[in-house]
Coordinates of N, CA and C in Angstrom, one line a residue:
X209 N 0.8 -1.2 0.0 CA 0.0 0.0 0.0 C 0.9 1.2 0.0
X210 N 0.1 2.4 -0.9 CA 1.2 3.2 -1.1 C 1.3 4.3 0.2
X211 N 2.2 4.9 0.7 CA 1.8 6.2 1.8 C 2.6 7.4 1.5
X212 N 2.7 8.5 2.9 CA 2.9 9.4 2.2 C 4.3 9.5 2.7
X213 N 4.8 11.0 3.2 CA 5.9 11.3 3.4 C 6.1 11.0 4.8
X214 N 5.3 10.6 5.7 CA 5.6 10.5 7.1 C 5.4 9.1 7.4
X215 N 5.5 8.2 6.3 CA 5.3 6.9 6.0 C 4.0 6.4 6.7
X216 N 2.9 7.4 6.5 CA 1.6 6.5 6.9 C 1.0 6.0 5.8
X217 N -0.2 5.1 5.7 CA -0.6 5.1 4.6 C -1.7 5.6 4.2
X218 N -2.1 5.6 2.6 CA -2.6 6.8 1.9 C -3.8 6.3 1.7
X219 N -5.0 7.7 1.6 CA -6.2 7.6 2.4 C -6.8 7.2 1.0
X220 N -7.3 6.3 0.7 CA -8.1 5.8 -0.5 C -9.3 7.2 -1.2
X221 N -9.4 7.1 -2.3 CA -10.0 8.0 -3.0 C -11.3 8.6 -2.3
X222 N -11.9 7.4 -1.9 CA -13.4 7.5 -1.0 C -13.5 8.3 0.4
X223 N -12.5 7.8 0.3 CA -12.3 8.2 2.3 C -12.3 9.9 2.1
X224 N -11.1 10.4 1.2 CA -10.8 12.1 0.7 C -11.7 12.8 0.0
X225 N -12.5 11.7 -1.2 CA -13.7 12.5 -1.4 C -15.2 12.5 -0.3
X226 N -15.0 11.8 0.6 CA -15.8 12.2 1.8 C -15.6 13.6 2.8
X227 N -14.3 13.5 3.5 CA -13.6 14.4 3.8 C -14.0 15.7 3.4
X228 N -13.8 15.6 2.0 CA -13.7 16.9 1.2 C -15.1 17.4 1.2
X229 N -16.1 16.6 0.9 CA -17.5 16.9 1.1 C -18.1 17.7 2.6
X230 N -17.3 16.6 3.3 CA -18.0 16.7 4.6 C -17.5 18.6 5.4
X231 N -16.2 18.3 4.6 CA -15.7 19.9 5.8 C -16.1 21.3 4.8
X232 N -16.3 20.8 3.4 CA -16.7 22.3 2.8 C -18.7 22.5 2.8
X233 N -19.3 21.1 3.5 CA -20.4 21.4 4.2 C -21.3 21.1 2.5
X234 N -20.5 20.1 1.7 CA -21.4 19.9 0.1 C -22.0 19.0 0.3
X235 N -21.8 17.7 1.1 CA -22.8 16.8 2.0 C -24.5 17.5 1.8
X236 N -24.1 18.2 2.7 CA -25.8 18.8 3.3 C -26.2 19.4 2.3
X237 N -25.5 20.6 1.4 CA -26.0 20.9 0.3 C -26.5 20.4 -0.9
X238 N -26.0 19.2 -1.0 CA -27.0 18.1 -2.0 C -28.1 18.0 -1.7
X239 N -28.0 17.3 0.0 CA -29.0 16.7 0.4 C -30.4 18.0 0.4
X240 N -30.2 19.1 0.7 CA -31.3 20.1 1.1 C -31.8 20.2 -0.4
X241 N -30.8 20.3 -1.5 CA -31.4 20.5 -3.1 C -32.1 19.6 -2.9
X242 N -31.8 18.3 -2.7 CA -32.8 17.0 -2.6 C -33.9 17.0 -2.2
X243 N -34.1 17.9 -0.9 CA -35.1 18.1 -0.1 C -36.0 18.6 -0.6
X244 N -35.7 20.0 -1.2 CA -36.8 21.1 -1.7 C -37.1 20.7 -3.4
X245 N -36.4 19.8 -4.3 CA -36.9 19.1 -4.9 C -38.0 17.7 -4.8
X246 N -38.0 17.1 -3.4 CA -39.2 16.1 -2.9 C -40.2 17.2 -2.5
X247 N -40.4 18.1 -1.9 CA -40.9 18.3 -1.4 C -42.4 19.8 -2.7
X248 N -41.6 19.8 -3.6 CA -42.0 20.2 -5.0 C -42.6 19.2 -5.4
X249 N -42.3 18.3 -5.6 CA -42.4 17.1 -6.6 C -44.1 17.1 -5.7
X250 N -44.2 16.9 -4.5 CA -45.4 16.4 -3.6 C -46.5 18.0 -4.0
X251 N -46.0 18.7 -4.3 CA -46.8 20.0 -4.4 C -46.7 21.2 -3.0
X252 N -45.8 20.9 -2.6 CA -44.9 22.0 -1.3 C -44.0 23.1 -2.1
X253 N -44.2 23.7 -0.8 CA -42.9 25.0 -1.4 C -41.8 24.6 -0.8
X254 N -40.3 24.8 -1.5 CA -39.3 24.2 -1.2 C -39.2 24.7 0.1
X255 N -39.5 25.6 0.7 CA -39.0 26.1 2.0 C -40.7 25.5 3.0
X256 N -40.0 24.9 3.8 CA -41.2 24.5 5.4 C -41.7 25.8 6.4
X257 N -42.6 25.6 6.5 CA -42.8 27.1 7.4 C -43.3 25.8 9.0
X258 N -43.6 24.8 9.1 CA -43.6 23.9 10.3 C -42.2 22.6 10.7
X259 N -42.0 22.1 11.7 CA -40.8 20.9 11.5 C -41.8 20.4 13.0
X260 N -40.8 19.7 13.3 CA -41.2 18.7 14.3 C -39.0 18.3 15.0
X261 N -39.1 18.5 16.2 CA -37.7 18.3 17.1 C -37.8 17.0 17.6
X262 N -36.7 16.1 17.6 CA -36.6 15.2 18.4 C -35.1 14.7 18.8
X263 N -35.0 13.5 19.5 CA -33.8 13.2 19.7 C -33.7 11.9 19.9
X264 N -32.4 11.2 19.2 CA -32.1 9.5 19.3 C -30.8 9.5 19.6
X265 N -30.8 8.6 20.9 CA -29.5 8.1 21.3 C -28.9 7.2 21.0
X266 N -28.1 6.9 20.5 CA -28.1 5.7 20.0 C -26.2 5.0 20.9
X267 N -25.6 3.8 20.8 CA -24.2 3.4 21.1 C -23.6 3.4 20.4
X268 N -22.3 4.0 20.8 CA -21.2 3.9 20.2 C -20.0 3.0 19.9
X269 N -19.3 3.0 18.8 CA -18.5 2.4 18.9 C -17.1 2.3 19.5
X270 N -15.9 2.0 19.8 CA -14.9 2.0 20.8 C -14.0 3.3 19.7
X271 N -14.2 3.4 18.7 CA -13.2 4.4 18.3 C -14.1 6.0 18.5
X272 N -14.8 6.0 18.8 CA -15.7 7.1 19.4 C -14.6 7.5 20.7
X273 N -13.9 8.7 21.0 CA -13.3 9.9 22.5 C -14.4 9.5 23.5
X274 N -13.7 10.0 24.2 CA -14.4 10.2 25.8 C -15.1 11.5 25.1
X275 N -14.2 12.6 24.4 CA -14.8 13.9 24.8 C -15.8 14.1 23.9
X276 N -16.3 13.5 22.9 CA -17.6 13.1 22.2 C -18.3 12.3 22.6
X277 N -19.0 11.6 23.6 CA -19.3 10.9 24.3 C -20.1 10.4 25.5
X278 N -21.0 10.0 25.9 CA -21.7 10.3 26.9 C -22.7 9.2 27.6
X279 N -23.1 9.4 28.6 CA -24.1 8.0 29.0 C -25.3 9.0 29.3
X280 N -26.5 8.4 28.7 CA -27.8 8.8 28.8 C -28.1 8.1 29.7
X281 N -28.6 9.0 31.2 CA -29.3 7.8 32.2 C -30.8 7.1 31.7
X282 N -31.8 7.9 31.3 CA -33.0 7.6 30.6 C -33.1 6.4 30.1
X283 N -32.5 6.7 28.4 CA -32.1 5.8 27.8 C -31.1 4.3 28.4
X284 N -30.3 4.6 29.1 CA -29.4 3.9 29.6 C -28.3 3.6 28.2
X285 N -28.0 4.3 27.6 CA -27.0 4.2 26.6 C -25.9 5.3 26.9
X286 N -25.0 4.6 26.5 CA -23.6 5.0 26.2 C -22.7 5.4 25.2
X287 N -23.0 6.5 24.7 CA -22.6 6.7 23.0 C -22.9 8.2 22.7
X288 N -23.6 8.5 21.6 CA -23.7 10.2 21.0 C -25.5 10.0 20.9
X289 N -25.7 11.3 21.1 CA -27.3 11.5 20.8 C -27.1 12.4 19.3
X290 N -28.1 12.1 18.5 CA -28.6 12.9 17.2 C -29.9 13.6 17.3
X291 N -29.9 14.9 17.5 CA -30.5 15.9 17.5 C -31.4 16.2 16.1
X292 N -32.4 15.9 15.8 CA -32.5 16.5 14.7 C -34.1 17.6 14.7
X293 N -34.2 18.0 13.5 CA -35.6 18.8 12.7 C -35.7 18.4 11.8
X294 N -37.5 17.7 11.7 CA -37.6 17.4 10.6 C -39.2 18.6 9.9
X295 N -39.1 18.0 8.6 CA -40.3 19.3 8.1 C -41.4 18.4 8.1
X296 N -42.6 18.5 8.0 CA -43.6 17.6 8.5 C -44.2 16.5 7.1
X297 N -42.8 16.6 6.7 CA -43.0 15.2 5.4 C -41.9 13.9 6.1
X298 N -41.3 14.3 7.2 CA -40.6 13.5 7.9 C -39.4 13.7 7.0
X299 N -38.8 15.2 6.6 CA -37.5 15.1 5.7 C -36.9 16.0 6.5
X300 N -35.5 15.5 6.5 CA -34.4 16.5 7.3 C -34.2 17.8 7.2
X301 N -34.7 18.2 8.0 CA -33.8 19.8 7.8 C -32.6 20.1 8.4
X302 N -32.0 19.6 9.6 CA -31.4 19.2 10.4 C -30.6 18.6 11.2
X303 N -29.0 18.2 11.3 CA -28.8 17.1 12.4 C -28.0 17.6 13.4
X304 N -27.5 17.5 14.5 CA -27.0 17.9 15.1 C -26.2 16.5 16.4
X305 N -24.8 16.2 16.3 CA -24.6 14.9 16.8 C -23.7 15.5 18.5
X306 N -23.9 15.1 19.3 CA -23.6 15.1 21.1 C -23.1 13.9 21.3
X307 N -22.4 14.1 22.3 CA -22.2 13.4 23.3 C -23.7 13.0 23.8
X308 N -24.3 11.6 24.8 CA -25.6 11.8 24.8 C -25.8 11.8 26.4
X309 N -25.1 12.3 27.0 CA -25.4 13.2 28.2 C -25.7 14.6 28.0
X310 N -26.1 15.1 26.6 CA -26.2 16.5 26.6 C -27.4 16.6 26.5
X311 N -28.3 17.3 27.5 CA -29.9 17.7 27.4 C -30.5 17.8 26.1
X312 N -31.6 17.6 26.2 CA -32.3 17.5 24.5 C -32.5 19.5 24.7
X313 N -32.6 19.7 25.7 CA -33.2 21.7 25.7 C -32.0 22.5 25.1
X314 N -31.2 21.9 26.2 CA -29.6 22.9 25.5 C -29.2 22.5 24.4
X315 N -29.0 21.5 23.8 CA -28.8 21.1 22.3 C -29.9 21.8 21.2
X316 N -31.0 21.7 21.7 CA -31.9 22.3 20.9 C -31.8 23.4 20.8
X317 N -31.6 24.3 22.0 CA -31.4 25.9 21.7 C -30.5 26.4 20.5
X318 N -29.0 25.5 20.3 CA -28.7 25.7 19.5 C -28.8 25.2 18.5
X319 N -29.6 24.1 17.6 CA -29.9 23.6 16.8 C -31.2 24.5 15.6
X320 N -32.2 24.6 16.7 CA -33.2 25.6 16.5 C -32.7 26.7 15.4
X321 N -31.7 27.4 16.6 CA -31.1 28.8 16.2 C -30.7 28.6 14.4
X322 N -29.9 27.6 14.3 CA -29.3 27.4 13.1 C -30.5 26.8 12.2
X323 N -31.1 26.0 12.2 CA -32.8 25.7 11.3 C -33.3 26.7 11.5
X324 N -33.4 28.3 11.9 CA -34.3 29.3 11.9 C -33.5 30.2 10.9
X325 N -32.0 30.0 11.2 CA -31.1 30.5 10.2 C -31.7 30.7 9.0
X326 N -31.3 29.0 9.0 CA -31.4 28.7 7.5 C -32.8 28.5 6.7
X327 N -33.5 28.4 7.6 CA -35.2 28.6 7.1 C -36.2 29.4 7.7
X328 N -35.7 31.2 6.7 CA -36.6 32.1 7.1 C -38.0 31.7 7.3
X329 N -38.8 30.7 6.6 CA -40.3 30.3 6.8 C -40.8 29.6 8.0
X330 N -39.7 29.3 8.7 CA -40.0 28.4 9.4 C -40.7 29.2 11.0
X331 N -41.9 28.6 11.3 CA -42.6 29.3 12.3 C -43.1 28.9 13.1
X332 N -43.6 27.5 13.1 CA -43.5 26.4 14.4 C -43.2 25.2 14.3
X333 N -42.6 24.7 15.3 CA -42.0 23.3 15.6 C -42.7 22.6 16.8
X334 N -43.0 21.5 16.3 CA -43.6 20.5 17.8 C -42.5 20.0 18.6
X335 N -42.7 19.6 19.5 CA -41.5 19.2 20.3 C -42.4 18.0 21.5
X336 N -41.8 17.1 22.0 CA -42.1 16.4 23.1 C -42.1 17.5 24.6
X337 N -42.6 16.5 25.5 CA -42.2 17.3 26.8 C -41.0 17.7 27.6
X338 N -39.9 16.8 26.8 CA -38.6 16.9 27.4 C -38.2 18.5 27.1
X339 N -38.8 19.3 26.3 CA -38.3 20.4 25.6 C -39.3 21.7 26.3
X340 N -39.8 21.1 27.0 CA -40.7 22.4 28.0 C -39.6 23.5 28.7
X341 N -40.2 24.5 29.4 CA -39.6 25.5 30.3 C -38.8 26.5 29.1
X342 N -37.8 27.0 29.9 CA -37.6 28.5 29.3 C -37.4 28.4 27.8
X343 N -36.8 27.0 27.5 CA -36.6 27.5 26.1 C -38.0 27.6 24.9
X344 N -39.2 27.5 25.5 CA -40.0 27.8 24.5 C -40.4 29.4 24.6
X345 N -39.9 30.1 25.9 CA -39.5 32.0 26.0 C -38.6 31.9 24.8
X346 N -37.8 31.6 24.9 CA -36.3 31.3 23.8 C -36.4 31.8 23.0
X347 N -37.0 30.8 22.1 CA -37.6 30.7 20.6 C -38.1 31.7 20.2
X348 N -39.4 31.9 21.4 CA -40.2 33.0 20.6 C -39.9 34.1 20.7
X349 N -39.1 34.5 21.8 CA -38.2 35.7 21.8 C -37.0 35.7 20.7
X350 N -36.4 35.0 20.9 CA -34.7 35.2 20.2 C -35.2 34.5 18.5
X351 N -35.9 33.6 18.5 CA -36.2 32.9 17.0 C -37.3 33.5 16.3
X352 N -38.2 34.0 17.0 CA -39.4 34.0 16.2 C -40.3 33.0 15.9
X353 N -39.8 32.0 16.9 CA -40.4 30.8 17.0 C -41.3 29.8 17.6
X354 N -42.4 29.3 17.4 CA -43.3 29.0 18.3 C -42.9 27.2 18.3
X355 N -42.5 27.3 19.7 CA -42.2 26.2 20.0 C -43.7 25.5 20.9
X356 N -44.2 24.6 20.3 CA -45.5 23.6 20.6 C -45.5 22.2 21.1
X357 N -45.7 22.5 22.5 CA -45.2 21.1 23.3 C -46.5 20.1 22.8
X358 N -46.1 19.0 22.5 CA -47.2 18.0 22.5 C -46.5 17.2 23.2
X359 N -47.6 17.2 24.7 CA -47.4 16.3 25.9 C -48.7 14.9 25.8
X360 N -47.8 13.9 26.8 CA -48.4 12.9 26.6 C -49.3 12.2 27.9
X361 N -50.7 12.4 27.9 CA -51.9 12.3 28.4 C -51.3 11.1 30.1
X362 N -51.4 11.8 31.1 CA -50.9 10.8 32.1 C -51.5 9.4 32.4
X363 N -53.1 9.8 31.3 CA -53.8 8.5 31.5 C -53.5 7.4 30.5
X364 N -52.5 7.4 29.6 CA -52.4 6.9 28.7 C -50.9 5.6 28.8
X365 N -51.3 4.5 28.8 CA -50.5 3.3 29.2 C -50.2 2.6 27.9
X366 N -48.4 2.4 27.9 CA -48.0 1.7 27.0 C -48.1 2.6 25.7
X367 N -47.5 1.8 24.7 CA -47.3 2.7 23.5 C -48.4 3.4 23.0
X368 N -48.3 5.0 22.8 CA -49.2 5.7 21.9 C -48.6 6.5 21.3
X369 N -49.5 6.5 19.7 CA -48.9 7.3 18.7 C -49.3 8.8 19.3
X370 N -48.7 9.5 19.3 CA -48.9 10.8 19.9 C -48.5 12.2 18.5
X371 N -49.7 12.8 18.4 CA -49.8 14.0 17.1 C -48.0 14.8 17.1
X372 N -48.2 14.2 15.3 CA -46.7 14.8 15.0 C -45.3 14.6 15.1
X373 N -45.6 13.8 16.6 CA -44.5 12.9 17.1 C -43.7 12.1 16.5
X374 N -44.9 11.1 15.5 CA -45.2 10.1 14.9 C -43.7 10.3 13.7
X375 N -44.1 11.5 13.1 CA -42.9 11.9 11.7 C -41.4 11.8 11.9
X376 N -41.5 12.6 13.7 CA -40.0 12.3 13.8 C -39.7 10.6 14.1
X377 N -40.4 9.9 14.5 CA -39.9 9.0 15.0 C -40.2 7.8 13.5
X378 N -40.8 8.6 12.7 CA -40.0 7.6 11.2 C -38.9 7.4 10.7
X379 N -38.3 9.0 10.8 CA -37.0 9.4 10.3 C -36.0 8.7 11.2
X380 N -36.6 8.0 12.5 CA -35.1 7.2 13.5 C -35.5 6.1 13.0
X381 N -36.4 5.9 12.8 CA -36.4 4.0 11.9 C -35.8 3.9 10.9
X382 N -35.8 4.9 9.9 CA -35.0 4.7 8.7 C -33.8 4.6 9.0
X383 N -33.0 5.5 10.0 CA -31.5 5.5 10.2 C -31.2 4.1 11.0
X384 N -32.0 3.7 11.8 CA -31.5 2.7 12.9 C -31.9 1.1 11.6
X385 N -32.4 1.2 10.3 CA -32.2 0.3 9.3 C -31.0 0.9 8.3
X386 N -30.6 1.6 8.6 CA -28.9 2.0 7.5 C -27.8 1.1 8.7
X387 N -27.5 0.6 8.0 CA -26.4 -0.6 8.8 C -25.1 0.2 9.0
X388 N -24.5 1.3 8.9 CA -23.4 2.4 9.1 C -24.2 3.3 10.3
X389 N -25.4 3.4 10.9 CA -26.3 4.4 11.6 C -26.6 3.5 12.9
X390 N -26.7 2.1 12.7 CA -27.2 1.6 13.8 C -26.4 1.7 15.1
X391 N -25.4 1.8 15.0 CA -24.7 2.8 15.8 C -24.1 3.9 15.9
X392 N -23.0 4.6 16.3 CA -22.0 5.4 15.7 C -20.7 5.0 15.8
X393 N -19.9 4.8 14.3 CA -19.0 4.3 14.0 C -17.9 5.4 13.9
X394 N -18.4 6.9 13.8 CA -17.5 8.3 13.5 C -16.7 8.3 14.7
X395 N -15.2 8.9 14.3 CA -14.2 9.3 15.5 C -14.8 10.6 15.4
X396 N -15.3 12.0 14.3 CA -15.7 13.0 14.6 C -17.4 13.0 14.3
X397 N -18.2 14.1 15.0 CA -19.4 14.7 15.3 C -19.5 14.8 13.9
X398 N -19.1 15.7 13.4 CA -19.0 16.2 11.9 C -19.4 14.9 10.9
X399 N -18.5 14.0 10.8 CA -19.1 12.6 10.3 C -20.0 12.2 10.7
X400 N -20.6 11.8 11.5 CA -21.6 11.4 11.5 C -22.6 11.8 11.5
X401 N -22.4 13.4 11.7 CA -23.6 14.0 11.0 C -23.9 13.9 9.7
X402 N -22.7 14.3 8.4 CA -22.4 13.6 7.0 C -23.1 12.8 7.1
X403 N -23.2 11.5 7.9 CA -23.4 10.3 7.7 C -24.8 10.2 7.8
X404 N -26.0 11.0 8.4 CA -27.5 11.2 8.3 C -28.2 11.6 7.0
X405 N -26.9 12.8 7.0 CA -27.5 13.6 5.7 C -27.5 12.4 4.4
X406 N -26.8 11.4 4.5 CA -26.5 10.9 3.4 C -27.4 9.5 3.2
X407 N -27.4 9.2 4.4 CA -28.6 8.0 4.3 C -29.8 9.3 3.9
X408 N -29.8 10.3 4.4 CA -31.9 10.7 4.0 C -31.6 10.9 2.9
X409 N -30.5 11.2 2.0 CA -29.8 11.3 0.5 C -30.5 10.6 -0.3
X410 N -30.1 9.2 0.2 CA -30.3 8.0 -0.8 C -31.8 7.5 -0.8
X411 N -32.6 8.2 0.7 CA -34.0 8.1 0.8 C -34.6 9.0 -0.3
X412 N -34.6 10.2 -0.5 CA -35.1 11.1 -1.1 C -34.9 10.9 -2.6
X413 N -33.5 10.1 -3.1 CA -33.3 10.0 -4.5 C -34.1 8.8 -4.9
X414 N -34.0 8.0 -3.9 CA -35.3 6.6 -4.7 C -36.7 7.0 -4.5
X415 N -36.9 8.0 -3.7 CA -38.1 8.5 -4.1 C -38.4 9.2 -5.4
X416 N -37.5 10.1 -5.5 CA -37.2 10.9 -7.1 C -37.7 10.0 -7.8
X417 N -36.8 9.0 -8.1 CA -36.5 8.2 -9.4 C -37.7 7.2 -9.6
X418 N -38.4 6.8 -8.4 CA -39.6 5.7 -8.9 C -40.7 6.7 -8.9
X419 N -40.9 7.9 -8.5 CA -42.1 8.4 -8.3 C -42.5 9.2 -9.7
X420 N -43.3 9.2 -10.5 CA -43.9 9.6 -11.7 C -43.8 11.5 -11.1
X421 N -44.0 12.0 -12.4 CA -43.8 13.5 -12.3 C -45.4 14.0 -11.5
X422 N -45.4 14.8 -10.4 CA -46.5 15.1 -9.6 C -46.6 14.0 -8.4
X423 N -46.4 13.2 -8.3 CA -46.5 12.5 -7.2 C -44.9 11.4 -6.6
X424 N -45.3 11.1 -4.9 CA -44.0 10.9 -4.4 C -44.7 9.4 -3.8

């Protein structure tokens, strides 16, 4: 195998054209063209004016730092949590990867910030109850954002589909079926955020390609 000048060896074509994607941020930029192309094709405007917040923690693998890294007592996992926003077609807008000791509120505040950034339209998001208290002042002060708790009925035992909820928690079945997702395999955050964008990638292009012009 060939290497370079420091006698390591040399990083295969794949690995650099990943790299190169991931740090000039052309990953996500596919993927969002992708987005606002599905989301046309269904008869939407490329831009969302609603999303829906959630979060999946998922284990990591041994090449995963301490300092990216985290034990969720909840969950009882040991690994990175993925933060994301989806728009209410269950398509990414969004990912954001932690350590998964990091609160779903404080991760959100800054996640939010950057999806409000980048999507002037955007005007409310649902959220679970984990996301109650100041940060819904937050939003609607500092974002312009109406953050919409959908809480879940204390009389209500065992699994229920709960409004809205439902969307984000498609978008973690799809990832937790991408066999590179079912855990996290990234030494950096940054990868495996790439690594979201790119499975909802390949979601969104086989929709393209089998779905007739007007419908998805």
């Amino acid at each position: 195998m060939a290497g370079d000048a420091r006698g390591l060896p040399a990083l295969g074509p794949g690995i650099t054209l990943f790299r190169r994607w991931r740090d000039q941020a052309l990953v996500r930029e596919f993927h969002d063209r992708l987005r606002a192309q599905v989301r046309e094709r269904l008869g939407r405007d490329a831009e969302p004016t609603a999303g829906v917040i959630d979060s999946q923690s998922v284990r990591a693998d041994a090449v995963v730092g301490a300092d990216s890294r985290g034990f969720d007592g909840g969950k009882q996992i040991n690994g990175r949590k993925r933060h994301v926003v989806v728009d209410t077609l269950g398509l990414l807008l969004a990912v954001m990867v932690t350590a998964a000791d990091i609160g779903d509120r404080a991760a959100a505040q800054v996640l939010l910030a950057r999806v409000a950034d980048a999507h002037h339209r955007l005007a409310l998001v649902w959220a679970d109850g984990g996301y109650t208290g100041s940060l819904v002042e937050h939003c609607l002060a500092a974002l312009a954002l109406v953050l919409a708790i959908v809480k879940r009925s204390n009389d209500m035992r065992g699994f229920v589909v709960l409004p809205k909820r439902w969307i984000v928690e498609r978008l973690f079945a799809h990832l937790m079926r991408s066999r590179r997702l079912a855990r996290d395999f990234e030494r950096r955050t940054t990868s495996a955020e790439a690594m979201v964008y790119w499975s909802m990638t390949m979601v969104m292009t086989r929709r393209l390609a089998r779905s007739p012009r007007g419908r998805a």
